[in-house]
Amino acid sequence: MDRLTLAVVSRNYFNMPAWMGLHAGLFAAEGIDLAIDHIEGIEEVNERVRDGRAQLAYGVTEHVILDAEAGGHQVIIGGNVNRLPFSLVARASIDGIAGLRGKRIGVSSLRAGSSSLIMRLLAQHGLHYPGDYELVACGPILARWDLLRSGGIDAGLQGAPLNHMALDQGFVSLAEPRDDFQFTSLDVDTRWATANRDLLLRFLRGFLRAHERFHTDRNLARQVAMAESGIEARYADSAWEEYTQGEIFPRDAEASEAGVQALIETSALIRDLPTRARTRAEDYIDRTWLAQARASL
């Protein structure tokens, strides 16, 4: 068995295709002993690919773009969260998005991730950062959920199933963005990929089968979600329905060109990248790896 490490953001539902592949033995069937490292600091996920502690990542896609613009070697080779799965969850006392004026909103990072979505969404309602509200960098979804319940923040984006849990606990949803947006993706360092072609293709065969299995095996998805994240069966089912019906995880495992393009355009609006060399989604995506893996199934 060949050991591979996949770095992921926290222990949240975004990891379901990889979890499914692990539990169903789809990677083991390819001779791969897959370790999934759950990391709370979103910047560290892609840093581990950069320094070799991980060979692959379910990373925040904006970090691939930032790495590329800084002369790095990371590239998107597969999809993960291809469409926005979020609810903008707030305390019950907040009346609409206008009620967020002067409030504290939790985001994963000020440099990338959910901050760009919050800035874009609130700007559409006349609220602009930093004058109209405060962004609090508190880490990924689970950390935001803890701070929301404790009162440390007033609102934050939550994905299924935490959005459903929040509503059941008396919080309110101010918006339900479901646009094409490549929030997270399967990322790799091109130098490692080239030097380990056979190993990467074997991983990707498991990756392709895992995405198909997620969409076709609700019972296994429920069991895996409960085992990996500790949620109740009803919330595992509601998350599965949302992710399959909304095509949030791509059944074909491919990255979304429209989603990456939306990310590029949003980040260009709110982040100063004066030396940006690339402006098209396809400049950051390498589809040849999945194509080769699919051809060898």
mmCIF file of C-alpha atoms in Angstrom:
data_model
loop_
_atom_site.group_PDB
_atom_site.id
_atom_site.type_symbol
_atom_site.label_atom_id
_atom_site.label_comp_id
_atom_site.label_asym_id
_atom_site.label_seq_id
_atom_site.Cartn_x
_atom_site.Cartn_y
_atom_site.Cartn_z
ATOM 1 C CA MET A 1 0.000 0.000 0.000
ATOM 2 C CA ASP A 2 1.247 3.473 -0.862
ATOM 3 C CA ARG A 3 0.685 6.157 1.744
ATOM 4 C CA LEU A 4 -0.942 9.428 0.658
ATOM 5 C CA THR A 5 -2.015 12.398 2.765
ATOM 6 C CA LEU A 6 -4.972 14.586 1.883
ATOM 7 C CA ALA A 7 -5.191 17.846 3.845
ATOM 8 C CA VAL A 8 -8.732 19.144 4.398
ATOM 9 C CA VAL A 9 -10.391 22.073 6.134
ATOM 10 C CA SER A 10 -11.782 21.025 9.506
ATOM 11 C CA ARG A 11 -14.156 18.117 10.077
ATOM 12 C CA ASN A 12 -17.104 19.329 8.065
ATOM 13 C CA TYR A 13 -19.415 18.019 5.377
ATOM 14 C CA PHE A 14 -17.207 19.374 2.580
ATOM 15 C CA ASN A 15 -15.033 16.284 3.089
ATOM 16 C CA MET A 16 -17.770 13.772 2.324
ATOM 17 C CA PRO A 17 -16.473 12.481 -1.045
ATOM 18 C CA ALA A 18 -13.070 11.718 0.493
ATOM 19 C CA TRP A 19 -14.659 10.212 3.590
ATOM 20 C CA MET A 20 -16.918 8.079 1.390
ATOM 21 C CA GLY A 21 -13.962 6.813 -0.618
ATOM 22 C CA LEU A 22 -12.096 5.958 2.568
ATOM 23 C CA HIS A 23 -15.006 4.142 4.255
ATOM 24 C CA ALA A 24 -16.016 2.277 1.084
ATOM 25 C CA GLY A 25 -12.451 1.103 0.453
ATOM 26 C CA LEU A 26 -12.243 2.848 -2.917
ATOM 27 C CA PHE A 27 -8.747 4.191 -2.319
ATOM 28 C CA ALA A 28 -7.570 0.965 -0.705
ATOM 29 C CA ALA A 29 -8.743 -0.882 -3.823
ATOM 30 C CA GLU A 30 -6.180 1.191 -5.730
ATOM 31 C CA GLY A 31 -3.402 0.224 -3.328
ATOM 32 C CA ILE A 32 -3.531 3.551 -1.456
ATOM 33 C CA ASP A 33 -3.423 3.990 2.310
ATOM 34 C CA LEU A 34 -5.082 7.421 2.502
ATOM 35 C CA ALA A 35 -4.615 9.614 5.556
ATOM 36 C CA ILE A 36 -6.997 12.568 5.836
ATOM 37 C CA ASP A 37 -5.601 15.417 7.942
ATOM 38 C CA HIS A 38 -8.350 17.681 9.313
ATOM 39 C CA ILE A 39 -6.887 21.157 9.811
ATOM 40 C CA GLU A 40 -8.573 24.141 11.452
ATOM 41 C CA GLY A 41 -6.381 26.874 9.952
ATOM 42 C CA ILE A 42 -7.498 27.225 6.339
ATOM 43 C CA GLU A 43 -4.202 28.765 5.187
ATOM 44 C CA GLU A 44 -2.305 25.749 6.499
ATOM 45 C CA VAL A 45 -4.131 23.309 4.213
ATOM 46 C CA ASN A 46 -2.456 24.522 1.036
ATOM 47 C CA GLU A 47 0.754 25.277 2.914
ATOM 48 C CA ARG A 48 1.041 21.549 3.619
ATOM 49 C CA VAL A 49 0.887 20.821 -0.094
ATOM 50 C CA ARG A 50 3.504 23.482 -0.679
ATOM 51 C CA ASP A 51 5.966 22.054 1.856
ATOM 52 C CA GLY A 52 5.238 18.375 1.155
ATOM 53 C CA ARG A 53 3.516 17.383 4.404
ATOM 54 C CA ALA A 54 0.459 16.576 2.264
ATOM 55 C CA GLN A 55 0.377 15.484 -1.343
ATOM 56 C CA LEU A 56 -3.178 16.677 -2.051
ATOM 57 C CA ALA A 57 -5.650 19.083 -0.529
ATOM 58 C CA TYR A 58 -9.305 19.897 -0.367
ATOM 59 C CA GLY A 59 -8.277 23.529 -0.135
ATOM 60 C CA VAL A 60 -9.962 26.902 -0.336
ATOM 61 C CA THR A 61 -9.631 27.522 -4.073
ATOM 62 C CA GLU A 62 -8.656 31.149 -3.641
ATOM 63 C CA HIS A 63 -5.431 29.939 -2.049
ATOM 64 C CA VAL A 64 -4.510 28.169 -5.296
ATOM 65 C CA ILE A 65 -5.032 31.435 -7.143
ATOM 66 C CA LEU A 66 -2.970 33.374 -4.618
ATOM 67 C CA ASP A 67 -0.221 30.722 -4.778
ATOM 68 C CA ALA A 68 -0.145 30.858 -8.572
ATOM 69 C CA GLU A 69 0.016 34.634 -8.603
ATOM 70 C CA ALA A 70 2.967 34.446 -6.210
ATOM 71 C CA GLY A 71 4.844 32.124 -8.580
ATOM 72 C CA GLY A 72 3.838 28.858 -6.918
ATOM 73 C CA HIS A 73 3.086 25.494 -8.480
ATOM 74 C CA GLN A 74 -0.363 24.553 -7.202
ATOM 75 C CA VAL A 75 -3.183 23.741 -9.589
ATOM 76 C CA ILE A 76 -6.826 22.685 -9.388
ATOM 77 C CA ILE A 77 -7.303 19.124 -10.636
ATOM 78 C CA GLY A 78 -10.785 18.317 -9.331
ATOM 79 C CA GLY A 79 -13.932 19.744 -7.837
ATOM 80 C CA ASN A 80 -15.290 19.804 -4.314
ATOM 81 C CA VAL A 81 -17.696 22.579 -3.302
ATOM 82 C CA ASN A 82 -18.562 23.848 -6.796
ATOM 83 C CA ARG A 83 -21.622 25.859 -5.837
ATOM 84 C CA LEU A 84 -22.265 27.874 -2.707
ATOM 85 C CA PRO A 85 -23.872 25.698 -0.016
ATOM 86 C CA PHE A 86 -24.317 28.394 2.601
ATOM 87 C CA SER A 87 -26.903 30.112 4.719
ATOM 88 C CA LEU A 88 -26.002 33.462 6.244
ATOM 89 C CA VAL A 89 -27.030 32.561 9.787
ATOM 90 C CA ALA A 90 -27.563 35.267 12.407
ATOM 91 C CA ARG A 91 -28.920 35.785 15.883
ATOM 92 C CA ALA A 92 -32.720 35.866 15.973
ATOM 93 C CA SER A 93 -32.753 39.543 16.996
ATOM 94 C CA ILE A 94 -31.171 40.651 13.700
ATOM 95 C CA ASP A 95 -33.769 41.808 11.189
ATOM 96 C CA GLY A 96 -32.523 41.224 7.650
ATOM 97 C CA ILE A 97 -29.131 41.975 6.149
ATOM 98 C CA ALA A 98 -29.576 45.672 6.949
ATOM 99 C CA GLY A 99 -29.561 44.624 10.591
ATOM 100 C CA LEU A 100 -25.914 43.589 10.254
ATOM 101 C CA ARG A 101 -24.774 47.202 10.258
ATOM 102 C CA GLY A 102 -22.288 47.604 13.093
ATOM 103 C CA LYS A 103 -22.260 43.878 13.817
ATOM 104 C CA ARG A 104 -19.488 41.254 14.031
ATOM 105 C CA ILE A 105 -19.511 38.694 11.223
ATOM 106 C CA GLY A 106 -17.412 35.565 11.445
ATOM 107 C CA VAL A 107 -15.312 34.496 8.440
ATOM 108 C CA SER A 108 -12.749 31.779 7.881
ATOM 109 C CA SER A 109 -9.952 34.219 7.042
ATOM 110 C CA LEU A 110 -9.518 37.854 6.065
ATOM 111 C CA ARG A 111 -7.142 36.809 3.280
ATOM 112 C CA ALA A 112 -9.373 34.322 1.457
ATOM 113 C CA GLY A 113 -12.393 32.088 1.779
ATOM 114 C CA SER A 114 -15.718 33.238 3.173
ATOM 115 C CA SER A 115 -14.676 36.882 3.628
ATOM 116 C CA SER A 116 -14.965 37.509 -0.111
ATOM 117 C CA LEU A 117 -18.480 36.096 -0.151
ATOM 118 C CA ILE A 118 -19.584 38.213 2.810
ATOM 119 C CA MET A 119 -18.161 41.391 1.278
ATOM 120 C CA ARG A 120 -19.882 40.751 -2.050
ATOM 121 C CA LEU A 121 -23.212 39.758 -0.511
ATOM 122 C CA LEU A 122 -23.420 42.690 1.897
ATOM 123 C CA ALA A 123 -22.282 45.179 -0.745
ATOM 124 C CA GLN A 124 -25.351 44.196 -2.771
ATOM 125 C CA HIS A 125 -27.405 45.477 0.162
ATOM 126 C CA GLY A 126 -25.479 48.708 0.648
ATOM 127 C CA LEU A 127 -23.185 47.570 3.473
ATOM 128 C CA HIS A 128 -19.468 47.994 2.834
ATOM 129 C CA TYR A 129 -16.395 46.771 4.675
ATOM 130 C CA PRO A 130 -14.825 48.007 6.906
ATOM 131 C CA GLY A 131 -17.031 50.983 7.649
ATOM 132 C CA ASP A 132 -20.375 49.253 8.077
ATOM 133 C CA TYR A 133 -19.478 46.018 9.884
ATOM 134 C CA GLU A 134 -16.592 44.070 11.411
ATOM 135 C CA LEU A 135 -15.146 40.856 10.037
ATOM 136 C CA VAL A 136 -13.833 38.415 12.631
ATOM 137 C CA ALA A 137 -11.366 35.792 11.380
ATOM 138 C CA CYS A 138 -12.420 32.786 13.398
ATOM 139 C CA GLY A 139 -11.630 29.794 11.213
ATOM 140 C CA PRO A 140 -13.854 27.390 9.309
ATOM 141 C CA ILE A 141 -17.497 26.449 9.743
ATOM 142 C CA LEU A 142 -17.263 24.609 13.067
ATOM 143 C CA ALA A 143 -15.391 27.476 14.722
ATOM 144 C CA ARG A 144 -17.954 29.978 13.397
ATOM 145 C CA TRP A 145 -20.759 27.834 14.758
ATOM 146 C CA ASP A 146 -19.187 27.769 18.230
ATOM 147 C CA LEU A 147 -18.691 31.550 18.236
ATOM 148 C CA LEU A 148 -22.213 32.193 17.000
ATOM 149 C CA ARG A 149 -23.690 30.115 19.814
ATOM 150 C CA SER A 150 -21.457 31.746 22.436
ATOM 151 C CA GLY A 151 -22.207 35.296 21.239
ATOM 152 C CA GLY A 152 -18.686 35.976 19.985
ATOM 153 C CA ILE A 153 -20.068 36.875 16.557
ATOM 154 C CA ASP A 154 -23.482 38.041 15.382
ATOM 155 C CA ALA A 155 -23.616 36.174 12.071
ATOM 156 C CA GLY A 156 -21.652 33.923 9.737
ATOM 157 C CA LEU A 157 -21.968 31.621 6.756
ATOM 158 C CA GLN A 158 -22.964 28.071 7.638
ATOM 159 C CA GLY A 159 -23.212 25.123 5.290
ATOM 160 C CA ALA A 160 -25.399 22.056 5.570
ATOM 161 C CA PRO A 161 -26.024 20.454 7.961
ATOM 162 C CA LEU A 162 -25.075 23.217 10.430
ATOM 163 C CA ASN A 163 -27.456 25.660 8.742
ATOM 164 C CA HIS A 164 -30.363 23.301 9.441
ATOM 165 C CA MET A 165 -29.206 22.769 13.010
ATOM 166 C CA ALA A 166 -28.947 26.531 13.515
ATOM 167 C CA LEU A 167 -32.512 27.147 12.376
ATOM 168 C CA ASP A 168 -33.757 24.423 14.713
ATOM 169 C CA GLN A 169 -31.971 26.187 17.578
ATOM 170 C CA GLY A 170 -33.654 29.544 16.935
ATOM 171 C CA PHE A 171 -31.173 31.325 14.692
ATOM 172 C CA VAL A 172 -32.342 32.933 11.453
ATOM 173 C CA SER A 173 -31.135 32.751 7.849
ATOM 174 C CA LEU A 174 -30.677 36.119 6.146
ATOM 175 C CA ALA A 175 -29.643 34.766 2.726
ATOM 176 C CA GLU A 176 -29.199 31.443 0.910
ATOM 177 C CA PRO A 177 -26.533 31.950 -1.796
ATOM 178 C CA ARG A 178 -26.417 29.028 -4.233
ATOM 179 C CA ASP A 179 -24.396 30.565 -7.081
ATOM 180 C CA ASP A 180 -21.696 28.820 -9.086
ATOM 181 C CA PHE A 181 -18.581 29.494 -7.023
ATOM 182 C CA GLN A 182 -15.548 27.238 -6.606
ATOM 183 C CA PHE A 183 -15.231 27.540 -2.856
ATOM 184 C CA THR A 184 -13.025 24.494 -2.337
ATOM 185 C CA SER A 185 -11.313 22.150 -4.795
ATOM 186 C CA LEU A 186 -8.907 19.245 -5.110
ATOM 187 C CA ASP A 187 -5.449 20.791 -5.384
ATOM 188 C CA VAL A 188 -1.957 19.452 -6.019
ATOM 189 C CA ASP A 189 1.579 20.693 -6.588
ATOM 190 C CA THR A 190 2.370 20.141 -10.264
ATOM 191 C CA ARG A 191 5.932 19.066 -9.489
ATOM 192 C CA TRP A 192 4.767 16.258 -7.198
ATOM 193 C CA ALA A 193 2.045 15.261 -9.671
ATOM 194 C CA THR A 194 4.495 14.925 -12.537
ATOM 195 C CA ALA A 195 6.933 12.891 -10.452
ATOM 196 C CA ASN A 196 4.204 10.575 -9.125
ATOM 197 C CA ARG A 197 1.949 10.102 -12.121
ATOM 198 C CA ASP A 198 0.868 6.503 -11.458
ATOM 199 C CA LEU A 199 0.113 7.151 -7.781
ATOM 200 C CA LEU A 200 -1.920 10.255 -8.544
ATOM 201 C CA LEU A 201 -3.947 8.473 -11.240
ATOM 202 C CA ARG A 202 -4.728 5.653 -8.829
ATOM 203 C CA PHE A 203 -5.923 8.176 -6.248
ATOM 204 C CA LEU A 204 -8.068 9.898 -8.854
ATOM 205 C CA ARG A 205 -9.729 6.648 -9.865
ATOM 206 C CA GLY A 206 -10.841 6.284 -6.246
ATOM 207 C CA PHE A 207 -11.822 9.954 -6.218
ATOM 208 C CA LEU A 208 -14.049 9.520 -9.287
ATOM 209 C CA ARG A 209 -15.746 6.450 -7.828
ATOM 210 C CA ALA A 210 -16.227 8.239 -4.495
ATOM 211 C CA HIS A 211 -18.138 11.087 -6.137
ATOM 212 C CA GLU A 212 -20.405 8.651 -7.953
ATOM 213 C CA ARG A 213 -20.940 6.676 -4.749
ATOM 214 C CA PHE A 214 -21.879 9.806 -2.813
ATOM 215 C CA HIS A 215 -24.646 10.608 -5.284
ATOM 216 C CA THR A 216 -26.018 7.068 -5.472
ATOM 217 C CA ASP A 217 -25.680 5.661 -1.941
ATOM 218 C CA ARG A 218 -27.690 7.743 0.515
ATOM 219 C CA ASN A 219 -27.488 5.094 3.228
ATOM 220 C CA LEU A 220 -23.704 4.957 3.183
ATOM 221 C CA ALA A 221 -23.546 8.758 3.047
ATOM 222 C CA ARG A 222 -25.680 8.901 6.188
ATOM 223 C CA GLN A 223 -23.491 6.388 8.006
ATOM 224 C CA VAL A 224 -20.261 8.131 7.005
ATOM 225 C CA ALA A 225 -21.508 11.615 7.922
ATOM 226 C CA MET A 226 -22.635 10.402 11.338
ATOM 227 C CA ALA A 227 -19.379 8.560 11.978
ATOM 228 C CA GLU A 228 -17.073 11.360 10.832
ATOM 229 C CA SER A 229 -18.885 14.439 12.119
ATOM 230 C CA GLY A 230 -21.120 13.120 14.901
ATOM 231 C CA ILE A 231 -24.343 14.560 13.483
ATOM 232 C CA GLU A 232 -27.790 13.006 13.811
ATOM 233 C CA ALA A 233 -29.219 10.901 10.995
ATOM 234 C CA ARG A 234 -31.867 13.527 10.111
ATOM 235 C CA TYR A 235 -29.211 16.177 9.591
ATOM 236 C CA ALA A 236 -27.044 13.796 7.570
ATOM 237 C CA ASP A 237 -30.043 13.156 5.310
ATOM 238 C CA SER A 238 -30.903 16.838 4.919
ATOM 239 C CA ALA A 239 -27.301 17.654 4.007
ATOM 240 C CA TRP A 240 -27.173 14.818 1.458
ATOM 241 C CA GLU A 241 -30.381 16.048 -0.155
ATOM 242 C CA GLU A 242 -29.078 19.615 -0.342
ATOM 243 C CA TYR A 243 -25.713 18.636 -1.793
ATOM 244 C CA THR A 244 -27.092 16.220 -4.373
ATOM 245 C CA GLN A 245 -30.117 18.233 -5.493
ATOM 246 C CA GLY A 246 -28.105 21.463 -5.636
ATOM 247 C CA GLU A 247 -25.172 19.748 -7.400
ATOM 248 C CA ILE A 248 -22.841 21.251 -4.832
ATOM 249 C CA PHE A 249 -20.504 18.272 -5.097
ATOM 250 C CA PRO A 250 -19.969 17.494 -8.800
ATOM 251 C CA ARG A 251 -21.021 13.967 -9.691
ATOM 252 C CA ASP A 252 -18.275 13.833 -12.332
ATOM 253 C CA ALA A 253 -15.705 15.147 -9.794
ATOM 254 C CA GLU A 254 -14.691 17.983 -12.138
ATOM 255 C CA ALA A 255 -13.943 21.551 -11.082
ATOM 256 C CA SER A 256 -16.400 24.176 -12.301
ATOM 257 C CA GLU A 257 -15.077 26.641 -14.859
ATOM 258 C CA ALA A 258 -18.008 28.968 -14.110
ATOM 259 C CA GLY A 259 -17.324 28.598 -10.392
ATOM 260 C CA VAL A 260 -13.616 29.404 -10.696
ATOM 261 C CA GLN A 261 -14.412 32.356 -12.941
ATOM 262 C CA ALA A 262 -16.873 33.709 -10.360
ATOM 263 C CA LEU A 263 -14.175 33.347 -7.705
ATOM 264 C CA ILE A 264 -11.622 35.191 -9.835
ATOM 265 C CA GLU A 265 -14.012 38.051 -10.486
ATOM 266 C CA THR A 266 -15.040 38.327 -6.841
ATOM 267 C CA SER A 267 -11.473 38.255 -5.559
ATOM 268 C CA ALA A 268 -10.483 40.879 -8.147
ATOM 269 C CA LEU A 269 -13.159 43.184 -6.765
ATOM 270 C CA ILE A 270 -12.069 42.979 -3.150
ATOM 271 C CA ARG A 271 -8.417 41.913 -3.088
ATOM 272 C CA ASP A 272 -5.568 43.992 -4.437
ATOM 273 C CA LEU A 273 -3.536 41.772 -6.780
ATOM 274 C CA PRO A 274 -1.707 44.350 -8.903
ATOM 275 C CA THR A 275 0.500 41.710 -10.515
ATOM 276 C CA ARG A 276 -2.325 39.334 -11.456
ATOM 277 C CA ALA A 277 -1.085 37.367 -14.461
ATOM 278 C CA ARG A 278 -4.117 35.189 -15.109
ATOM 279 C CA THR A 279 -7.760 36.172 -15.522
ATOM 280 C CA ARG A 280 -9.402 33.057 -16.970
ATOM 281 C CA ALA A 281 -10.626 30.063 -14.984
ATOM 282 C CA GLU A 282 -8.972 27.560 -17.302
ATOM 283 C CA ASP A 283 -5.581 29.085 -16.466
ATOM 284 C CA TYR A 284 -5.873 27.583 -12.971
ATOM 285 C CA ILE A 285 -7.451 24.199 -13.838
ATOM 286 C CA ASP A 286 -5.655 21.164 -15.232
ATOM 287 C CA ARG A 287 -8.281 18.652 -16.383
ATOM 288 C CA THR A 288 -5.805 16.238 -17.944
ATOM 289 C CA TRP A 289 -5.302 14.258 -14.730
ATOM 290 C CA LEU A 290 -8.972 13.389 -14.225
ATOM 291 C CA ALA A 291 -9.316 12.671 -17.938
ATOM 292 C CA GLN A 292 -6.471 10.153 -17.774
ATOM 293 C CA ALA A 293 -7.878 8.567 -14.613
ATOM 294 C CA ARG A 294 -11.350 8.307 -16.129
ATOM 295 C CA ALA A 295 -9.974 6.716 -19.285
ATOM 296 C CA SER A 296 -8.260 4.041 -17.188
ATOM 297 C CA LEU A 297 -11.319 3.019 -15.151
#
